[in-house]
Amino acid sequence: MSNKKDIIIIGGGASGLFAAIKAKENNPHKSVTILEKQNRVGRKLLSTGNGRCNLTNISSSKDKYNGSFKKYVEVVLKQCSPQRVIEEFSNLGLMTKVENEGRVYPLSNHAGSVLDVLRFRLDNLGVEIVTDTKVIDIKKQGADFRIITNHDEYNCEKIILSTGLCASPKLGSDDSGVNILKKLGHNTAKLSPALCPIKVKSELLPSLKGVRADGKASLYDSDMLIKEECGEIQFTDSALSGICVFNLSSKLNNTKNPVVSLNLLPNYDKNKVIDLINKNIKLYNNQPIENLFTGVFVKKLGIALLKQADVLPFSRKINSITDKEVEALADTIIEWRFNAIKSNDFNNAQVASGGVTGNEIDAYSMESLLIKNLFICGEAVDIDGDCGGYNLQFAFASGIIAGENV
Ligand SMILES: Cc1cc2nc3c(=O)[nH]c(=O)nc-3n(C[C@H](O)[C@H](O)[C@H](O)COP(=O)(O)OP(=O)(O)OC[C@H]3O[C@@H](n4cnc5c(N)ncnc54)[C@H](O)[C@@H]3O)c2cc1C
């Protein structure tokens, strides 16, 4: 069966839902239909921000983003700034609050509120939502498009493609949207997991599982510094995690020999770290060496540092530690290097980097520069942001712009 529609939005996630609202507000006499492959719209949105939905960040700027669309992102942010996203949500009835580092959350602390205000507006406007309908292919048919789904076929004048990418497949994500765009002639940048833990090779990790420490994490390609971030570092049994590590992960796949280096006392230079260790040697001189870092690091981390610096065996007393060993410990504290493993595992990734290349999309309208009347927004575009609300900022902003220009 074929259905004739005016505007079809493919994918009812963050960007598609706002795109549909704007498309209908700007084209009240046209039909607007969302085709969503899952049994409900906005499923991923409910899981964002640990269920609280960090919906934007007031300090969004170009330097928070990666990918080939990065050079056009300011055009998007200028048209639809974080303040405008907050205002658009306020017009839908959502109250928000700004937390540390500019992160914006709903006042209710509940991602469900964000989805509800979007759903209720769509309902008011009379936007049709068709769920359990996966778009399999798009064909150009004269001036119109033919959309082939797992059930019916649709014909329409204009399409907004907002299918996202394949991060967190358990939430229903996949790369079907960009594969359709590839068949239509678009080029896409390679997909890789981003905002995820970085797997590293170290026999010490299992003993550190669950340990958290403040510090600086730096990603190197061999000896070339790629990116560094301060914050809480979390250790798992096979990976380094925490927001600062997440923010390095999107650069991992561009490296040849990735190394993550941790500095566990980033506000101290090496001499100060040596002084600190010597102070502890005096304070705890008769204790077993495993207690050397008492008052500085949790015990499990102190033990791992001693092993990494080869200050062994544990039967020794602290007062037996030599100057050479103090120096080795200081080096380990300020530059603990882990060989990282590049991964294709999207399961723990919040976003995927890659997508439709930036120079094939008009940033003023989000319209494809190759195919007239086809608009592309959200994660399907080759851009990914740091942790902190930047990805939803781009998804909402690009969706709003696409909807206003369709
Ligand atoms: C656990 C988790 C937490 C996150 N937390 C945050 C956060 O707090 N702040 C932040 O800024 N970002 C966060 N993100 C990232 C953010 O959720 C995404 O960047 C954003 O949702 C992308 O929006 P989108 O509309 O492009 O894609 P999505 O929200 O993924 O929506 C795409 C929709 O399209 C549908 N679809 C896909 N293919 C088809 C098809 N072929 N036919 C029909 N429908 C299709 C999907 O089912 C889905 O509903 C988080 C991500 C995850 C996984």
Short mmCIF file of C-alpha atoms and ligand atoms in Angstrom, two decimals:
data_model
loop_
_atom_site.label_atom_id
_atom_site.label_comp_id
_atom_site.label_asym_id
_atom_site.label_seq_id
_atom_site.Cartn_x
_atom_site.Cartn_y
_atom_site.Cartn_z
CA MET A 1 0.00 0.00 0.00
CA SER A 2 1.31 3.47 -0.84
CA ASN A 3 0.48 6.57 1.23
CA LYS A 4 0.80 10.10 -0.07
CA LYS A 5 2.14 12.56 2.54
CA ASP A 6 3.63 16.04 2.35
CA ILE A 7 6.54 15.96 4.83
CA ILE A 8 7.97 12.78 6.34
CA ILE A 9 10.37 12.72 9.28
CA ILE A 10 12.35 9.47 9.42
CA GLY A 11 13.27 8.70 13.04
CA GLY A 12 11.41 9.97 16.10
CA GLY A 13 14.36 10.72 18.37
CA ALA A 14 15.63 14.00 19.83
CA SER A 15 16.22 15.76 16.51
CA GLY A 16 13.27 14.25 14.64
CA LEU A 17 10.69 15.17 17.27
CA PHE A 18 11.70 18.84 17.31
CA ALA A 19 12.02 18.85 13.51
CA ALA A 20 8.44 17.56 13.25
CA ILE A 21 7.13 20.28 15.61
CA LYS A 22 8.80 23.04 13.62
CA ALA A 23 7.82 21.52 10.27
CA LYS A 24 4.16 21.49 11.26
CA GLU A 25 4.25 24.95 12.89
CA ASN A 26 5.72 26.35 9.68
CA ASN A 27 3.50 24.34 7.32
CA PRO A 28 0.16 24.11 9.14
CA HIS A 29 -1.71 23.08 5.99
CA LYS A 30 0.65 20.26 5.11
CA SER A 31 0.67 16.77 6.56
CA VAL A 32 3.67 15.92 8.74
CA THR A 33 4.30 12.26 9.54
CA ILE A 34 7.00 10.68 11.73
CA LEU A 35 8.05 7.14 10.77
CA GLU A 36 9.70 5.45 13.78
CA LYS A 37 11.05 1.92 13.71
CA GLN A 38 10.61 1.26 17.43
CA ASN A 39 7.31 0.81 19.22
CA ARG A 40 7.51 4.33 20.66
CA VAL A 41 9.27 7.61 19.90
CA GLY A 42 12.08 9.11 21.98
CA ARG A 43 13.20 5.91 23.64
CA LYS A 44 16.87 6.95 23.83
CA LEU A 45 15.95 10.37 25.18
CA LEU A 46 14.57 8.67 28.30
CA SER A 47 18.00 7.16 29.05
CA THR A 48 19.99 10.37 28.61
CA GLY A 49 21.82 12.02 31.49
CA ASN A 50 21.28 8.95 33.67
CA GLY A 51 17.53 9.40 33.28
CA ARG A 52 17.71 13.18 33.95
CA CYS A 53 18.41 14.33 30.34
CA ASN A 54 21.22 16.85 30.13
CA LEU A 55 19.43 18.61 27.30
CA THR A 56 21.93 21.33 26.43
CA ASN A 57 24.96 23.21 27.76
CA ILE A 58 25.00 26.99 27.98
CA SER A 59 28.67 27.07 26.98
CA SER A 60 28.23 25.16 23.69
CA SER A 61 30.82 26.26 21.15
CA LYS A 62 32.76 24.85 18.21
CA ASP A 63 35.60 23.50 20.38
CA LYS A 64 33.21 21.07 22.10
CA TYR A 65 32.64 19.18 18.84
CA ASN A 66 34.51 16.76 16.55
CA GLY A 67 33.92 15.61 12.96
CA SER A 68 33.77 17.12 9.48
CA PHE A 69 30.65 19.21 10.27
CA LYS A 70 32.54 20.93 13.12
CA LYS A 71 33.61 23.75 10.82
CA TYR A 72 29.94 24.60 10.15
CA VAL A 73 28.61 24.06 13.68
CA GLU A 74 28.77 27.75 14.59
CA VAL A 75 26.25 28.48 11.84
CA VAL A 76 23.89 26.07 13.60
CA LEU A 77 24.66 27.41 17.10
CA LYS A 78 24.14 30.98 15.94
CA GLN A 79 20.69 30.20 14.56
CA CYS A 80 19.76 27.97 17.46
CA SER A 81 21.84 28.66 20.54
CA PRO A 82 21.50 26.81 23.87
CA GLN A 83 19.48 29.80 25.11
CA ARG A 84 17.09 29.33 22.21
CA VAL A 85 16.78 25.58 22.90
CA ILE A 86 15.95 26.43 26.54
CA GLU A 87 13.40 29.01 25.33
CA GLU A 88 11.84 26.59 22.84
CA PHE A 89 11.42 24.06 25.64
CA SER A 90 10.07 26.76 27.94
CA ASN A 91 7.42 27.55 25.28
CA LEU A 92 6.44 23.87 25.44
CA GLY A 93 6.09 24.18 29.23
CA LEU A 94 9.38 22.63 30.33
CA MET A 95 11.13 24.35 33.23
CA THR A 96 14.90 23.90 33.26
CA LYS A 97 17.85 24.58 35.53
CA VAL A 98 21.55 25.13 34.92
CA GLU A 99 23.93 22.95 36.91
CA ASN A 100 27.73 22.84 37.17
CA GLU A 101 29.79 23.39 34.03
CA GLY A 102 26.77 24.88 32.27
CA ARG A 103 24.81 21.62 32.01
CA VAL A 104 21.07 22.15 31.62
CA TYR A 105 18.51 19.70 33.02
CA PRO A 106 14.74 19.71 33.39
CA LEU A 107 13.70 21.12 36.76
CA SER A 108 11.85 17.84 37.36
CA ASN A 109 15.17 15.93 37.07
CA HIS A 110 13.28 13.55 34.84
CA ALA A 111 14.01 12.85 31.16
CA GLY A 112 10.38 11.77 30.80
CA SER A 113 9.33 15.44 31.20
CA VAL A 114 11.43 16.40 28.15
CA LEU A 115 9.87 13.70 26.02
CA ASP A 116 6.37 14.43 27.29
CA VAL A 117 6.40 18.13 26.37
CA LEU A 118 7.58 17.21 22.87
CA ARG A 119 4.92 14.50 22.52
CA PHE A 120 2.10 16.71 23.77
CA ARG A 121 3.02 19.49 21.32
CA LEU A 122 3.12 16.99 18.44
CA ASP A 123 -0.29 15.76 19.51
CA ASN A 124 -1.69 19.32 19.69
CA LEU A 125 -0.36 20.12 16.25
CA GLY A 126 -1.80 16.95 14.74
CA VAL A 127 1.51 15.41 13.66
CA GLU A 128 0.97 11.78 12.70
CA ILE A 129 3.27 9.27 14.42
CA VAL A 130 3.64 5.84 12.81
CA THR A 131 5.63 3.43 15.02
CA ASP A 132 7.03 -0.07 14.36
CA THR A 133 7.88 1.16 10.88
CA LYS A 134 11.47 0.87 9.73
CA VAL A 135 12.50 2.76 6.63
CA ILE A 136 14.49 0.44 4.42
CA ASP A 137 15.05 2.54 1.32
CA ILE A 138 14.37 5.93 -0.24
CA LYS A 139 14.00 6.41 -3.99
CA LYS A 140 13.75 9.64 -5.91
CA GLN A 141 10.62 9.64 -8.11
CA GLY A 142 10.46 12.79 -10.21
CA ALA A 143 10.17 15.70 -7.77
CA ASP A 144 8.89 13.36 -5.04
CA PHE A 145 10.38 10.66 -2.85
CA ARG A 146 9.25 7.05 -2.50
CA ILE A 147 9.91 5.65 0.98
CA ILE A 148 9.99 1.89 1.36
CA THR A 149 9.40 0.55 4.86
CA ASN A 150 9.07 -2.90 6.42
CA HIS A 151 5.27 -2.47 5.99
CA ASP A 152 3.96 0.12 3.56
CA GLU A 153 5.37 2.50 1.01
CA TYR A 154 5.01 6.27 1.29
CA ASN A 155 5.29 9.09 -1.22
CA CYS A 156 6.17 12.58 -0.09
CA GLU A 157 7.53 15.94 -1.24
CA LYS A 158 10.08 16.46 1.50
CA ILE A 159 12.02 14.31 3.94
CA ILE A 160 13.84 15.08 7.17
CA LEU A 161 16.15 12.18 7.98
CA SER A 162 16.87 12.02 11.73
CA THR A 163 17.71 8.37 12.30
CA GLY A 164 20.75 8.90 14.55
CA LEU A 165 23.56 6.34 14.47
CA CYS A 166 24.48 3.05 16.09
CA ALA A 167 25.66 3.95 19.63
CA SER A 168 23.89 1.94 22.36
CA PRO A 169 22.14 -0.55 20.07
CA LYS A 170 20.18 -1.84 23.07
CA LEU A 171 18.18 1.39 22.80
CA GLY A 172 17.29 0.50 19.22
CA SER A 173 19.98 2.48 17.42
CA ASP A 174 21.51 1.35 14.15
CA ASP A 175 23.19 2.76 11.05
CA SER A 176 20.29 2.08 8.65
CA GLY A 177 19.71 5.80 8.02
CA VAL A 178 23.22 6.63 6.88
CA ASN A 179 23.32 3.47 4.75
CA ILE A 180 20.23 4.71 2.89
CA LEU A 181 21.93 8.10 2.42
CA LYS A 182 25.03 6.36 1.06
CA LYS A 183 22.87 4.61 -1.57
CA LEU A 184 21.51 8.04 -2.52
CA GLY A 185 25.06 9.24 -3.21
CA HIS A 186 26.13 10.82 0.07
CA ASN A 187 29.62 10.22 1.44
CA THR A 188 29.92 9.22 5.05
CA ALA A 189 32.80 9.33 7.53
CA LYS A 190 33.66 6.01 9.19
CA LEU A 191 31.52 5.19 12.22
CA SER A 192 33.28 4.61 15.52
CA PRO A 193 32.19 4.58 19.15
CA ALA A 194 32.56 7.84 21.11
CA LEU A 195 31.86 8.96 24.67
CA CYS A 196 32.75 5.52 25.95
CA PRO A 197 35.35 3.92 28.26
CA ILE A 198 38.76 3.29 26.66
CA LYS A 199 40.00 -0.30 26.87
CA VAL A 200 43.65 -0.50 27.90
CA LYS A 201 46.24 -3.23 28.33
CA SER A 202 47.30 -3.57 31.98
CA GLU A 203 47.54 -6.51 34.33
CA LEU A 204 46.91 -4.11 37.22
CA LEU A 205 43.40 -3.11 36.15
CA PRO A 206 41.41 -6.00 37.71
CA SER A 207 42.74 -5.00 41.15
CA LEU A 208 41.65 -1.39 40.52
CA LYS A 209 38.06 -2.19 39.49
CA GLY A 210 35.73 0.40 41.05
CA VAL A 211 38.52 2.83 42.09
CA ARG A 212 37.94 6.52 41.33
CA ALA A 213 40.55 9.29 41.42
CA ASP A 214 40.69 12.90 40.31
CA GLY A 215 43.34 13.65 37.75
CA LYS A 216 44.21 14.47 34.16
CA ALA A 217 43.83 11.97 31.31
CA SER A 218 45.75 12.59 28.09
CA LEU A 219 45.44 10.76 24.78
CA TYR A 220 48.67 10.40 22.79
CA ASP A 221 49.35 8.90 19.38
CA SER A 222 52.75 7.43 20.25
CA ASP A 223 54.33 10.60 21.71
CA MET A 224 52.09 13.19 20.05
CA LEU A 225 49.52 14.74 22.40
CA ILE A 226 46.03 14.54 20.85
CA LYS A 227 43.74 15.75 23.65
CA GLU A 228 43.73 16.07 27.43
CA GLU A 229 40.97 16.48 30.01
CA CYS A 230 40.80 16.84 33.79
CA GLY A 231 38.16 15.22 35.96
CA GLU A 232 37.26 12.02 37.74
CA ILE A 233 38.99 8.93 36.35
CA GLN A 234 37.25 5.62 36.95
CA PHE A 235 38.95 2.24 36.67
CA THR A 236 37.09 -0.85 35.45
CA ASP A 237 38.58 -4.33 35.14
CA SER A 238 39.54 -3.72 31.50
CA ALA A 239 39.16 -0.01 30.79
CA LEU A 240 39.62 3.56 31.94
CA SER A 241 36.37 5.43 32.31
CA GLY A 242 34.87 8.66 33.64
CA ILE A 243 33.76 11.77 31.77
CA CYS A 244 37.30 12.99 31.06
CA VAL A 245 38.17 9.63 29.45
CA PHE A 246 34.84 9.64 27.52
CA ASN A 247 35.84 12.97 26.01
CA LEU A 248 39.10 11.46 24.70
CA SER A 249 37.42 8.38 23.20
CA SER A 250 36.13 10.06 20.03
CA LYS A 251 39.74 10.76 18.96
CA LEU A 252 40.90 7.17 19.51
CA ASN A 253 40.14 5.84 16.07
CA ASN A 254 42.22 8.54 14.36
CA THR A 255 45.36 7.32 16.13
CA LYS A 256 47.89 4.66 15.12
CA ASN A 257 49.43 3.85 18.51
CA PRO A 258 47.02 5.19 21.09
CA VAL A 259 48.31 5.68 24.61
CA VAL A 260 46.34 7.09 27.55
CA SER A 261 48.50 8.77 30.16
CA LEU A 262 47.16 9.56 33.63
CA ASN A 263 48.47 12.30 35.87
CA LEU A 264 47.07 11.64 39.34
CA LEU A 265 48.39 14.91 40.82
CA PRO A 266 48.03 17.37 37.92
CA ASN A 267 48.49 20.43 40.14
CA TYR A 268 51.94 19.26 41.32
CA ASP A 269 55.19 19.31 39.34
CA LYS A 270 57.61 16.39 39.66
CA ASN A 271 59.68 18.02 42.46
CA LYS A 272 56.57 18.65 44.51
CA VAL A 273 55.48 15.02 44.05
CA ILE A 274 58.94 13.87 45.20
CA ASP A 275 58.63 16.14 48.28
CA LEU A 276 55.20 14.68 49.01
CA ILE A 277 56.48 11.09 48.81
CA ASN A 278 59.47 11.95 51.03
CA LYS A 279 57.14 13.57 53.55
CA ASN A 280 55.08 10.34 53.69
CA ILE A 281 58.25 8.26 54.04
CA LYS A 282 59.09 10.29 57.17
CA LEU A 283 55.53 10.15 58.51
CA TYR A 284 54.99 6.40 58.05
CA ASN A 285 58.62 5.15 58.09
CA ASN A 286 57.95 1.94 60.06
CA GLN A 287 54.81 0.91 58.15
CA PRO A 288 54.80 -1.71 55.36
CA ILE A 289 55.30 -0.03 51.94
CA GLU A 290 51.68 -0.67 50.94
CA ASN A 291 50.75 2.22 53.31
CA LEU A 292 53.04 4.77 51.61
CA PHE A 293 50.22 6.73 49.97
CA THR A 294 48.01 6.93 53.06
CA GLY A 295 46.17 10.24 52.99
CA VAL A 296 46.88 10.76 49.29
CA PHE A 297 45.31 7.91 47.30
CA VAL A 298 42.96 5.05 48.19
CA LYS A 299 44.96 2.00 49.21
CA LYS A 300 44.22 -0.08 46.07
CA LEU A 301 45.54 2.74 43.90
CA GLY A 302 48.63 3.19 46.09
CA ILE A 303 49.41 -0.53 45.78
CA ALA A 304 48.98 -0.41 41.98
CA LEU A 305 51.36 2.57 41.77
CA LEU A 306 54.00 0.70 43.79
CA LYS A 307 53.66 -2.33 41.48
CA GLN A 308 53.77 -0.18 38.33
CA ALA A 309 56.95 1.57 39.58
CA ASP A 310 58.39 -1.82 40.60
CA VAL A 311 58.79 -0.79 44.26
CA LEU A 312 58.50 -4.31 45.70
CA PRO A 313 58.18 -6.63 47.62
CA PHE A 314 55.36 -5.66 49.99
CA SER A 315 57.20 -7.21 52.96
CA ARG A 316 59.47 -4.13 52.96
CA LYS A 317 59.14 -1.18 55.33
CA ILE A 318 58.56 2.34 54.00
CA ASN A 319 61.95 3.54 55.34
CA SER A 320 63.70 1.14 52.90
CA ILE A 321 62.49 3.08 49.84
CA THR A 322 65.45 4.54 47.93
CA ASP A 323 65.73 7.94 46.20
CA LYS A 324 65.69 6.16 42.84
CA GLU A 325 62.44 4.43 43.79
CA VAL A 326 60.95 7.76 44.94
CA GLU A 327 61.72 9.18 41.51
CA ALA A 328 60.17 6.15 39.75
CA LEU A 329 57.03 6.56 41.86
CA ALA A 330 56.83 10.28 41.08
CA ASP A 331 57.18 9.53 37.34
CA THR A 332 54.37 6.98 37.56
CA ILE A 333 52.07 9.36 39.43
CA ILE A 334 52.45 12.16 36.91
CA GLU A 335 52.69 10.02 33.78
CA TRP A 336 51.14 6.57 34.11
CA ARG A 337 50.96 5.36 30.50
CA PHE A 338 48.51 2.70 29.30
CA ASN A 339 48.50 1.26 25.77
CA ALA A 340 44.94 1.73 24.55
CA ILE A 341 42.94 -0.64 22.37
CA LYS A 342 40.87 0.75 19.50
CA SER A 343 37.39 -0.68 19.61
CA ASN A 344 34.34 -1.18 17.44
CA ASP A 345 32.11 -1.87 20.39
CA PHE A 346 29.16 0.54 20.32
CA ASN A 347 27.44 -1.09 23.33
CA ASN A 348 28.80 1.31 25.96
CA ALA A 349 29.08 4.34 23.67
CA GLN A 350 26.75 7.32 24.13
CA VAL A 351 27.30 8.51 20.58
CA ALA A 352 28.91 7.36 17.36
CA SER A 353 31.35 9.55 15.52
CA GLY A 354 31.04 9.57 11.74
CA GLY A 355 28.00 10.12 9.53
CA VAL A 356 27.24 12.27 6.49
CA THR A 357 30.23 14.44 5.64
CA GLY A 358 29.92 18.08 6.63
CA ASN A 359 30.44 19.65 3.20
CA GLU A 360 27.39 17.83 1.78
CA ILE A 361 24.92 19.63 4.08
CA ASP A 362 23.87 23.29 4.07
CA ALA A 363 24.31 24.36 7.71
CA TYR A 364 21.81 27.23 7.28
CA SER A 365 18.94 24.85 6.50
CA MET A 366 20.30 21.32 7.15
CA GLU A 367 19.27 20.50 3.56
CA SER A 368 21.36 18.02 1.61
CA LEU A 369 23.52 19.78 -0.95
CA LEU A 370 23.19 16.72 -3.19
CA ILE A 371 19.46 16.03 -3.01
CA LYS A 372 16.93 18.88 -2.94
CA ASN A 373 14.15 18.59 -0.36
CA LEU A 374 16.09 16.05 1.72
CA PHE A 375 17.12 17.40 5.12
CA ILE A 376 19.53 15.64 7.50
CA CYS A 377 19.84 16.41 11.21
CA GLY A 378 21.10 15.03 14.54
CA GLU A 379 23.69 12.34 14.94
CA ALA A 380 23.39 11.16 11.30
CA VAL A 381 25.55 14.21 10.49
CA ASP A 382 29.31 13.73 10.92
CA ILE A 383 29.60 15.60 14.21
CA ASP A 384 29.83 14.44 17.81
CA GLY A 385 30.17 16.49 20.95
CA ASP A 386 31.83 16.16 24.32
CA CYS A 387 29.94 14.94 27.37
CA GLY A 388 27.81 17.63 28.99
CA GLY A 389 24.71 18.24 26.85
CA TYR A 390 26.49 19.14 23.61
CA ASN A 391 25.09 16.21 21.61
CA LEU A 392 21.48 16.93 22.46
CA GLN A 393 22.14 20.63 21.84
CA PHE A 394 23.19 19.74 18.29
CA ALA A 395 20.34 17.25 17.83
CA PHE A 396 17.67 19.75 18.96
CA ALA A 397 19.23 22.75 17.17
CA SER A 398 19.73 20.95 13.85
CA GLY A 399 16.23 19.44 14.11
CA ILE A 400 14.69 22.87 14.75
CA ILE A 401 16.57 24.36 11.78
CA ALA A 402 15.61 21.48 9.47
CA GLY A 403 11.96 21.77 10.54
CA GLU A 404 11.92 25.53 9.96
CA ASN A 405 13.40 25.20 6.49
CA VAL A 406 11.58 22.16 5.15
C1 LIG B 1 22.86 6.27 27.47
C2 LIG B 1 22.98 7.58 26.75
C3 LIG B 1 22.97 8.77 27.47
C4 LIG B 1 23.10 9.98 26.81
N1 LIG B 1 23.04 11.14 27.53
C5 LIG B 1 23.14 12.33 26.90
C6 LIG B 1 22.99 13.55 27.62
O1 LIG B 1 22.65 13.57 28.81
N2 LIG B 1 23.17 14.71 26.94
C7 LIG B 1 23.48 14.75 25.60
O2 LIG B 1 23.66 15.83 25.05
N3 LIG B 1 23.55 13.61 24.88
C8 LIG B 1 23.38 12.41 25.49
N4 LIG B 1 23.43 11.25 24.75
C9 LIG B 1 23.56 11.36 23.27
C10 LIG B 1 22.19 11.75 22.63
O3 LIG B 1 21.19 10.93 23.18
C11 LIG B 1 22.21 11.59 21.12
O4 LIG B 1 23.28 12.32 20.59
C12 LIG B 1 20.90 12.08 20.52
O5 LIG B 1 19.82 11.32 20.99
C13 LIG B 1 20.93 12.01 18.99
O6 LIG B 1 19.67 12.41 18.52
P1 LIG B 1 19.13 11.88 17.13
O7 LIG B 1 17.75 12.41 17.00
O8 LIG B 1 20.08 12.16 16.06
O9 LIG B 1 19.09 10.29 17.26
P2 LIG B 1 18.27 9.38 18.25
O10 LIG B 1 17.87 10.11 19.47
O11 LIG B 1 19.08 8.14 18.39
O12 LIG B 1 16.94 9.06 17.44
C14 LIG B 1 16.93 8.35 16.22
C15 LIG B 1 15.57 7.70 16.07
O13 LIG B 1 15.45 7.18 14.76
C16 LIG B 1 14.90 5.87 14.80
N5 LIG B 1 15.37 5.17 13.59
C17 LIG B 1 16.64 4.79 13.30
N6 LIG B 1 16.70 4.22 12.08
C18 LIG B 1 15.44 4.23 11.59
C19 LIG B 1 14.85 3.76 10.37
N7 LIG B 1 15.59 3.19 9.42
N8 LIG B 1 13.51 3.91 10.19
C20 LIG B 1 12.73 4.52 11.16
N9 LIG B 1 13.24 4.97 12.34
C21 LIG B 1 14.57 4.85 12.54
C22 LIG B 1 15.45 5.30 16.10
O14 LIG B 1 14.68 4.23 16.56
C23 LIG B 1 15.39 6.53 17.01
O15 LIG B 1 14.14 6.64 17.66
C24 LIG B 1 23.27 10.02 25.38
C25 LIG B 1 23.26 8.83 24.67
C26 LIG B 1 23.10 7.63 25.34
C27 LIG B 1 23.09 6.35 24.54
#
